[in-house]
XYZ file of C-alpha atoms in Angstrom:
559
model
C 0.541 0.124 -0.061
C 1.507 3.432 -1.009
C 2.130 6.285 1.657
C -0.471 8.110 -0.023
C -4.247 7.201 -1.287
C -6.085 9.980 -3.237
C -9.426 9.504 -2.710
C -13.272 10.983 -4.096
C -15.301 12.320 -2.254
C -19.102 13.180 -2.937
C -19.397 16.017 -1.657
C -23.369 17.416 -2.930
C -25.285 14.910 -5.966
C -23.488 16.375 -8.914
C -19.875 16.978 -7.391
C -17.334 15.479 -6.452
C -14.162 15.937 -4.136
C -10.633 14.252 -4.427
C -9.931 14.201 -1.280
C -5.212 13.428 -0.610
C -5.205 10.876 2.770
C -2.086 9.975 4.178
C -1.668 7.149 5.576
C 0.582 6.163 9.262
C 2.135 3.168 9.671
C 1.686 1.999 12.353
C 4.787 1.234 14.665
C 3.610 -1.589 17.205
C 1.542 -4.877 16.454
C -2.588 -5.210 16.972
C -3.742 -6.741 19.872
C -5.946 -9.306 18.878
C -8.949 -8.633 19.404
C -11.396 -11.811 19.381
C -13.212 -12.507 15.770
C -15.480 -15.086 14.181
C -15.490 -17.553 11.215
C -18.049 -18.243 8.661
C -19.524 -21.601 8.722
C -20.468 -22.573 5.225
C -17.575 -20.791 3.996
C -14.721 -20.686 6.367
C -13.298 -17.332 5.799
C -12.675 -15.803 9.055
C -13.170 -12.402 10.092
C -11.600 -10.457 12.863
C -12.312 -7.315 15.103
C -10.807 -3.675 14.256
C -9.333 -1.973 15.705
C -8.435 1.628 16.138
C -5.638 2.697 13.425
C -5.070 5.453 15.351
C -2.057 5.762 18.159
C -3.657 6.060 21.629
C -4.265 9.784 22.967
C -0.831 11.422 24.295
C -1.492 12.989 28.277
C -1.280 16.711 27.441
C 2.516 17.624 29.218
C 1.932 20.135 32.191
C 5.373 20.960 32.793
C 5.960 18.982 35.833
C 7.706 15.521 36.491
C 4.931 13.110 37.792
C 6.594 9.985 38.923
C 3.929 7.153 40.155
C 4.559 5.359 43.348
C 3.831 2.778 45.032
C 0.867 3.068 48.357
C 2.830 4.084 51.958
C 1.945 2.025 54.487
C 2.758 2.769 58.220
C 4.254 0.265 60.102
C 2.328 -0.694 62.973
C 2.968 -2.250 66.441
C 1.295 -3.102 69.162
C 1.568 -2.417 72.549
C -0.162 -3.664 75.435
C -2.004 -0.663 78.086
C -3.569 -1.238 81.140
C -5.855 1.585 81.520
C -8.187 3.074 83.929
C -11.025 1.539 84.570
C -13.501 3.334 86.669
C -16.151 0.532 88.887
C -18.778 0.966 91.486
C -19.818 -1.880 93.565
C -23.509 -1.422 94.629
C -24.685 -2.654 98.282
C -26.890 -2.911 100.408
C -28.402 -0.330 102.522
C -31.304 0.422 103.841
C -33.774 1.253 100.884
C -32.062 -1.539 98.525
C -31.388 -5.116 99.078
C -29.281 -6.743 96.931
C -29.479 -11.086 96.939
C -25.728 -12.433 97.557
C -27.330 -15.709 96.605
C -24.654 -15.562 93.372
C -21.739 -14.158 94.744
C -18.418 -16.494 95.325
C -16.199 -17.349 97.473
C -12.528 -16.125 97.130
C -10.324 -17.066 99.433
C -6.426 -16.625 98.465
C -3.859 -19.272 97.931
C -0.368 -20.547 98.788
C 1.746 -17.710 97.677
C 4.373 -18.678 95.816
C 7.975 -16.677 95.054
C 9.791 -16.376 91.758
C 12.002 -18.668 92.884
C 9.499 -21.368 93.223
C 8.656 -21.110 90.061
C 11.368 -20.545 88.031
C 12.595 -24.271 90.250
C 9.214 -25.719 89.120
C 9.197 -25.150 85.836
C 13.384 -26.579 85.890
C 10.872 -29.510 87.385
C 8.948 -30.138 84.671
C 11.795 -29.203 82.029
C 14.016 -32.151 83.385
C 10.368 -34.823 83.395
C 10.523 -33.921 79.715
C 14.541 -34.297 79.185
C 13.750 -37.842 80.952
C 11.307 -38.861 78.414
C 13.339 -37.766 75.644
C 16.586 -39.954 76.958
C 14.605 -42.661 77.233
C 13.457 -42.678 73.589
C 16.604 -41.694 72.604
C 17.928 -44.660 74.184
C 15.053 -47.091 72.914
C 16.314 -45.820 69.562
C 19.724 -46.647 69.971
C 19.231 -50.104 71.427
C 16.931 -50.419 69.196
C 19.500 -49.905 66.311
C 21.905 -51.539 68.176
C 20.414 -54.572 68.582
C 19.334 -54.961 64.618
C 22.520 -54.141 63.513
C 24.680 -57.227 66.232
C 21.584 -59.108 64.508
C 21.922 -58.216 61.190
C 26.105 -58.790 62.272
C 25.496 -62.454 63.687
C 22.914 -63.125 60.248
C 25.761 -61.948 58.354
C 28.428 -64.127 60.852
C 25.924 -67.244 60.407
C 25.686 -66.478 56.197
C 29.625 -66.740 55.789
C 30.322 -69.620 58.363
C 27.004 -71.549 56.395
C 29.741 -70.593 53.253
C 32.989 -71.583 54.767
C 31.690 -74.593 55.736
C 30.029 -75.397 52.140
C 33.201 -74.015 50.356
C 35.253 -76.905 52.695
C 32.340 -79.770 52.098
C 32.911 -78.992 48.219
C 36.699 -79.082 48.622
C 37.080 -82.442 50.685
C 33.737 -83.507 48.141
C 36.976 -82.215 44.984
C 39.690 -84.137 47.241
C 37.401 -87.448 46.715
C 36.510 -87.262 43.742
C 40.229 -86.353 42.228
C 41.546 -88.700 44.826
C 38.785 -91.742 43.579
C 39.142 -90.583 39.961
C 42.168 -89.796 39.625
C 43.125 -87.529 35.619
C 46.266 -85.304 36.067
C 49.284 -85.254 37.613
C 48.115 -83.636 40.814
C 45.480 -85.698 41.343
C 47.978 -88.305 41.433
C 50.457 -86.777 43.625
C 48.118 -86.147 46.152
C 47.405 -90.174 45.922
C 50.699 -90.873 46.407
C 51.251 -88.470 49.400
C 48.267 -90.254 51.251
C 49.785 -93.944 50.597
C 53.045 -92.291 52.271
C 51.403 -91.361 55.451
C 49.078 -93.855 55.650
C 52.750 -96.313 55.561
C 54.223 -94.337 58.097
C 51.091 -94.746 60.045
C 51.194 -98.542 59.823
C 54.663 -98.500 60.028
C 54.964 -97.356 63.170
C 51.746 -99.132 64.659
C 53.513 -102.745 63.664
C 56.793 -101.579 65.289
C 55.308 -100.474 68.379
C 53.079 -103.225 68.514
C 54.589 -106.527 67.517
C 57.689 -107.852 67.486
C 59.708 -110.862 66.090
C 58.143 -112.437 63.418
C 54.454 -111.146 63.564
C 55.736 -108.240 63.407
C 57.708 -109.130 59.776
C 54.755 -111.002 58.776
C 52.864 -107.589 59.200
C 55.055 -105.925 57.840
C 54.581 -108.417 54.117
C 50.842 -107.999 54.260
C 51.756 -104.055 54.396
C 53.899 -104.544 51.603
C 51.639 -106.447 49.472
C 48.610 -104.346 50.403
C 50.937 -101.072 49.577
C 51.614 -103.053 46.120
C 48.091 -103.903 45.338
C 47.309 -99.881 45.698
C 50.548 -98.989 43.284
C 49.526 -100.892 40.707
C 45.223 -99.615 40.862
C 47.318 -96.742 40.881
C 48.828 -97.507 37.788
C 45.367 -99.048 35.857
C 44.461 -95.158 37.098
C 47.035 -93.871 34.857
C 46.695 -95.864 31.455
C 43.367 -94.176 32.251
C 43.826 -90.958 32.459
C 45.995 -92.139 29.471
C 43.162 -92.983 26.917
C 42.008 -89.611 27.990
C 45.296 -87.757 26.995
C 43.885 -89.553 23.783
C 41.204 -87.892 23.381
C 42.429 -84.187 24.163
C 44.717 -85.026 21.608
C 43.058 -85.630 18.959
C 40.852 -82.384 19.760
C 44.353 -80.763 19.222
C 43.915 -82.510 15.125
C 40.933 -80.398 15.203
C 42.352 -77.471 15.801
C 45.506 -77.956 13.448
C 42.405 -78.667 11.191
C 41.290 -74.810 11.594
C 44.845 -73.881 11.048
C 44.306 -75.512 7.934
C 41.135 -73.817 7.109
C 43.273 -70.288 7.862
C 46.287 -70.879 5.792
C 43.669 -71.803 3.024
C 41.915 -68.369 2.367
C 42.700 -65.688 -0.055
C 44.373 -62.329 1.096
C 42.372 -59.719 1.596
C 42.307 -55.959 1.969
C 40.448 -52.761 2.472
C 40.820 -50.489 -0.339
C 40.036 -46.513 -0.780
C 36.918 -46.588 -1.574
C 35.911 -48.893 0.770
C 35.377 -52.115 -1.288
C 37.270 -55.614 -0.280
C 40.309 -57.296 -2.504
C 40.759 -60.405 -2.345
C 44.481 -62.390 -3.646
C 45.017 -65.610 -4.032
C 48.700 -66.197 -4.069
C 50.780 -69.727 -4.922
C 50.855 -70.705 -1.715
C 47.089 -69.653 -0.806
C 46.787 -71.650 -4.525
C 48.442 -74.524 -2.771
C 46.973 -74.563 0.700
C 43.427 -75.020 -1.085
C 44.312 -77.548 -2.920
C 45.355 -80.371 0.614
C 41.908 -78.516 1.680
C 40.214 -80.110 -0.897
C 41.324 -83.614 -0.910
C 41.945 -83.446 3.045
C 37.715 -82.330 2.760
C 37.268 -85.528 0.052
C 39.605 -88.073 2.288
C 36.992 -87.396 5.055
C 34.143 -87.474 4.000
C 32.258 -90.910 4.673
C 30.293 -92.830 2.227
C 31.343 -91.973 -0.782
C 31.618 -94.065 -3.820
C 34.245 -96.967 -4.503
C 34.972 -95.142 -8.162
C 34.840 -91.587 -6.315
C 36.806 -92.483 -3.508
C 39.653 -94.458 -5.646
C 40.000 -90.745 -7.734
C 40.738 -89.309 -4.737
C 43.037 -91.547 -2.879
C 45.596 -91.283 -6.800
C 44.631 -87.810 -6.480
C 46.781 -87.125 -2.694
C 48.718 -89.944 -3.950
C 50.136 -87.782 -6.918
C 50.167 -84.896 -4.401
C 52.028 -86.478 -0.930
C 54.462 -87.950 -4.453
C 55.976 -84.577 -4.974
C 58.402 -84.921 -2.270
C 60.473 -88.110 -1.098
C 60.917 -88.637 1.798
C 59.735 -91.053 5.117
C 56.574 -89.231 5.591
C 55.438 -89.691 1.711
C 56.363 -93.280 1.429
C 54.301 -94.455 4.371
C 51.172 -92.090 3.063
C 51.559 -93.602 0.063
C 51.724 -97.517 1.495
C 48.725 -96.573 3.033
C 46.385 -94.983 -0.155
C 47.795 -98.238 -1.709
C 46.604 -100.762 0.578
C 43.200 -99.071 1.265
C 42.729 -100.140 -2.564
C 43.915 -103.336 -2.812
C 41.415 -103.483 0.333
C 38.456 -101.824 -2.341
C 38.983 -104.382 -4.923
C 38.999 -106.856 -2.897
C 35.327 -106.148 -1.686
C 36.680 -105.746 2.245
C 33.593 -104.201 4.407
C 33.562 -100.459 5.560
C 33.143 -100.965 8.598
C 37.478 -102.333 8.261
C 38.823 -100.051 6.630
C 38.128 -97.568 9.200
C 40.963 -97.230 11.379
C 43.296 -97.256 7.565
C 40.873 -94.045 6.256
C 41.845 -92.110 10.260
C 45.344 -93.384 9.915
C 45.696 -91.924 6.295
C 43.832 -88.230 7.525
C 46.085 -87.924 10.623
C 49.282 -88.766 8.416
C 47.524 -86.316 5.315
C 47.325 -83.472 8.504
C 50.694 -84.064 9.704
C 51.625 -84.093 5.926
C 50.163 -80.516 5.792
C 51.768 -78.722 9.029
C 55.141 -79.262 7.298
C 55.793 -75.974 5.233
C 58.402 -77.075 3.458
C 55.170 -78.957 1.336
C 52.988 -76.304 2.697
C 54.451 -72.954 2.982
C 51.458 -71.523 3.984
C 51.549 -72.360 7.109
C 55.092 -71.505 8.139
C 53.870 -68.097 9.185
C 51.174 -69.284 11.469
C 53.239 -72.664 13.396
C 54.180 -71.428 17.471
C 57.013 -74.115 16.875
C 59.695 -71.754 14.787
C 61.210 -74.857 12.246
C 64.300 -73.682 11.339
C 66.458 -76.901 14.071
C 68.564 -73.899 15.049
C 66.211 -71.812 17.013
C 65.977 -74.599 19.136
C 69.461 -75.332 19.648
C 70.067 -73.060 22.791
C 66.845 -73.934 24.331
C 67.407 -77.723 24.461
C 68.364 -79.416 27.696
C 69.890 -83.649 28.216
C 68.612 -84.983 30.629
C 71.209 -87.530 32.579
C 68.518 -89.482 33.721
C 65.828 -90.592 31.427
C 68.718 -89.640 28.672
C 66.486 -87.726 26.028
C 67.229 -84.153 24.880
C 64.172 -81.572 26.178
C 62.450 -77.682 25.897
C 64.556 -76.370 28.704
C 60.580 -75.753 30.022
C 60.501 -79.480 30.776
C 63.088 -78.915 33.899
C 61.984 -77.148 37.475
C 65.066 -75.117 37.786
C 65.128 -73.692 42.177
C 66.637 -70.439 42.611
C 69.673 -71.286 43.830
C 70.063 -73.953 41.265
C 73.994 -74.240 39.211
C 73.329 -76.393 36.653
C 71.168 -78.328 34.986
C 69.162 -80.994 36.978
C 66.908 -83.979 36.045
C 63.509 -83.517 34.318
C 60.151 -82.848 36.052
C 59.200 -86.432 34.306
C 61.803 -87.856 35.512
C 61.494 -85.835 38.966
C 57.963 -87.026 39.991
C 58.871 -90.497 39.114
C 61.718 -90.202 42.103
C 58.851 -88.461 43.908
C 56.038 -91.503 43.449
C 59.053 -93.485 44.547
C 60.156 -92.191 47.469
C 59.738 -88.936 49.047
C 56.187 -89.085 47.755
C 55.462 -85.448 48.270
C 52.693 -83.438 47.635
C 52.756 -80.189 45.963
C 49.389 -79.044 45.148
C 49.067 -76.571 48.063
C 52.375 -75.044 47.205
C 51.651 -74.399 44.259
C 48.306 -72.560 44.891
C 49.997 -69.930 47.484
C 52.074 -69.617 44.350
C 50.000 -69.174 41.740
C 47.467 -67.090 43.480
C 50.956 -65.030 44.869
C 51.716 -64.534 41.700
C 48.335 -63.403 39.869
C 47.929 -60.001 43.529
C 52.190 -59.151 42.130
C 50.720 -59.187 38.613
C 48.149 -56.779 39.696
C 50.621 -54.696 41.328
C 52.070 -53.144 38.301
C 55.252 -51.978 39.717
C 57.542 -54.449 37.375
C 58.149 -57.199 40.205
C 60.484 -60.092 39.500
C 61.582 -62.199 42.736
C 58.207 -63.597 42.764
C 59.000 -65.443 39.956
C 62.425 -66.564 40.465
C 60.756 -68.630 43.517
C 60.473 -72.658 42.563
C 58.025 -74.555 44.149
C 61.008 -76.062 46.716
C 61.819 -72.457 47.499
C 58.102 -72.130 48.570
C 57.473 -75.014 50.527
C 60.808 -74.024 52.525
C 59.997 -70.257 53.222
C 56.415 -71.690 54.400
C 57.857 -74.440 56.687
C 60.439 -73.671 57.622
C 59.774 -69.862 58.467
C 56.408 -69.546 59.025
C 55.943 -72.988 60.529
C 52.619 -74.063 57.964
C 50.947 -71.784 60.587
C 49.132 -67.984 60.191
C 51.206 -65.116 62.047
C 48.133 -63.705 63.955
C 45.798 -66.574 64.267
C 47.867 -69.728 63.679
C 45.682 -70.945 61.281
C 47.577 -74.700 60.059
C 44.900 -74.940 56.410
C 47.675 -73.999 54.170
C 44.007 -74.221 51.634
C 42.856 -70.899 53.365
C 46.778 -69.472 53.831
C 47.614 -67.356 51.121
C 50.967 -65.112 50.905
C 50.889 -61.878 50.707
C 53.111 -58.340 51.081
C 54.430 -57.194 54.719
C 55.069 -53.634 53.459
C 53.144 -53.041 50.376
C 55.039 -50.023 49.393
C 57.675 -52.188 48.256
C 57.745 -55.199 46.152
C 57.387 -58.673 47.375
C 60.690 -61.005 48.558
C 60.743 -63.107 51.117
C 62.381 -60.776 53.148
C 58.586 -58.729 52.825
C 56.312 -61.023 53.144
C 54.258 -62.373 55.044
C 51.496 -65.640 55.694
C 47.666 -65.408 56.480
C 44.300 -66.511 56.080
C 42.532 -64.376 53.515
C 40.213 -62.858 55.806
C 43.182 -61.718 57.301
C 45.246 -60.928 54.354
C 41.997 -58.328 53.316
C 42.314 -56.512 56.477
C 45.872 -56.313 56.363
C 46.719 -54.674 52.798
C 43.965 -51.748 54.068
C 46.607 -50.936 57.188
C 48.424 -47.739 56.866
C 50.577 -47.306 59.229
C 51.807 -51.021 60.536
C 53.935 -49.499 63.178
C 50.640 -48.439 64.897
C 48.158 -51.579 64.323
C 50.931 -54.042 65.402
C 52.231 -54.516 68.246
C 55.990 -54.554 68.893
C 56.608 -57.749 70.280
C 54.907 -59.275 66.824
C 56.703 -56.700 64.834
C 59.777 -57.703 66.330
C 59.139 -61.697 65.688
C 58.059 -61.053 61.868
C 60.849 -59.272 62.080
C 63.207 -62.392 62.759
C 61.843 -64.596 59.376
C 62.550 -62.324 57.274
C 66.176 -61.767 58.259
C 65.986 -65.756 58.721
C 64.998 -65.878 54.717
C 67.484 -63.337 53.512
C 70.031 -65.736 55.624
C 68.867 -68.754 53.618
C 68.518 -66.614 50.104
C 71.261 -65.263 50.421
C 73.486 -68.695 49.164
C 71.324 -68.338 45.759
C 73.126 -66.423 42.947
C 69.901 -65.443 41.195
C 68.772 -63.322 44.682
C 72.140 -61.210 45.800
C 71.558 -58.128 43.901
C 67.394 -58.216 44.956
C 69.222 -58.557 48.161
C 71.682 -55.595 47.420
C 69.273 -53.225 46.015
C 66.914 -54.593 49.625
C 69.470 -53.042 52.010
C 70.654 -49.877 49.693
C 66.308 -49.545 50.189
C 66.953 -49.768 53.879
C 69.768 -47.704 54.912
C 68.026 -44.978 52.601
C 65.269 -45.262 54.847
């Protein structure tokens, strides 16, 4: 709309006048004043407002201010005003009835001290009731805490009893059906304890020929038990053979991995695959293995598969390939003679096993060289292979137990185990648990501790039996299943001269202490220090411990 409009206005019946109208733009938004809508057409009509600005008040030349209402601050104050009264008495000519009168007698007057004393007694009564209520609540809270604590202790005791029963059940199960080396250690250890008790009883109660006869009968019983243990070992060996089969299956998974194509992602996100000569060789061997492993196939297909396998292995001449070729010829000959399929299962399994060994050799399957854990270069193994003078076998270093005080390589673990079963019959299972728990806890500190990994089972056995007397330093608990070895001072790494033997609950409480001098009494600390000196003198004989001993002495001098 333009700012100026020309409007033609009729002034007379025949005359018209043009009037110039100036449009004033509004400087504010007009308020919505309501309206209505036509129901038939749906057109909305709004109520119109004034197009002119609101009328301003004339300026009187006086500055006006708008103020709030002024209120008076009120204050209430009690005052006693005079009140003139009169009393009508009986006189001549006037009778006033006294039927409604009351006789008032003055009470006992009490002073301000008595008033305050009375208020004090009332306050004391209130305090008594409040203190009684507070004491009842306090006692109830203490009783509730005691009930919860007793319930928790009962629950812990029940849990401990269940764990003890479960431990005994596991031990009984291990002794009834031994499977591992630790299970047979426990069996031979119990046999040795039983033999000592029976021998002492026979020597104490019998003499002469009766004693010799009883010892012979005891020896026969021991022989029968050892033979029974041997039967259990045979059964355990059968299970180990089953595990060996599972290892072959893992080898098959490894074979599948080496037959995969090389894959990588390009800049545009697409996956590119490439087959190298090694992966193609792996795929070829995989297809052959799947073919010879398939059962219930016709004889013609089986014969063609065996011929393909024979042509593949003939590419390399060695003892393994010759054995595979011999077995293939044998199976083809037996199939030509119409031998039943069930009688060929053993022969076919043997062919599959030898072919898996063939696949595992990098000379025949180059792709598998990067997936094997054992290096194929014999020169890399010469430095870690040692000779056992007992069984006269060359074994890797992991097969030899090397104590911290050892200077030479002795017998292998199998020879130690055999000698232990025949002579000492000691059980290292409990000491092994304590050592493994200690190593796990030291790894959690993440302070590059080293001494704990130098200590071996014989060292731990000496430390527990000779220095700590196989019992807790606090409660004298002698159950090795409940004992753990931790740091005496948790700020320094574990060592035989910075350790203490406690139960699991005592160990948790000990590690929460900040100041050992305040937590323990002086005689107990002196006793622990004496044990540390004893351990330091014993382990000072070991060459591997000398550097750690000097470092601990330097730290002690610095402190």
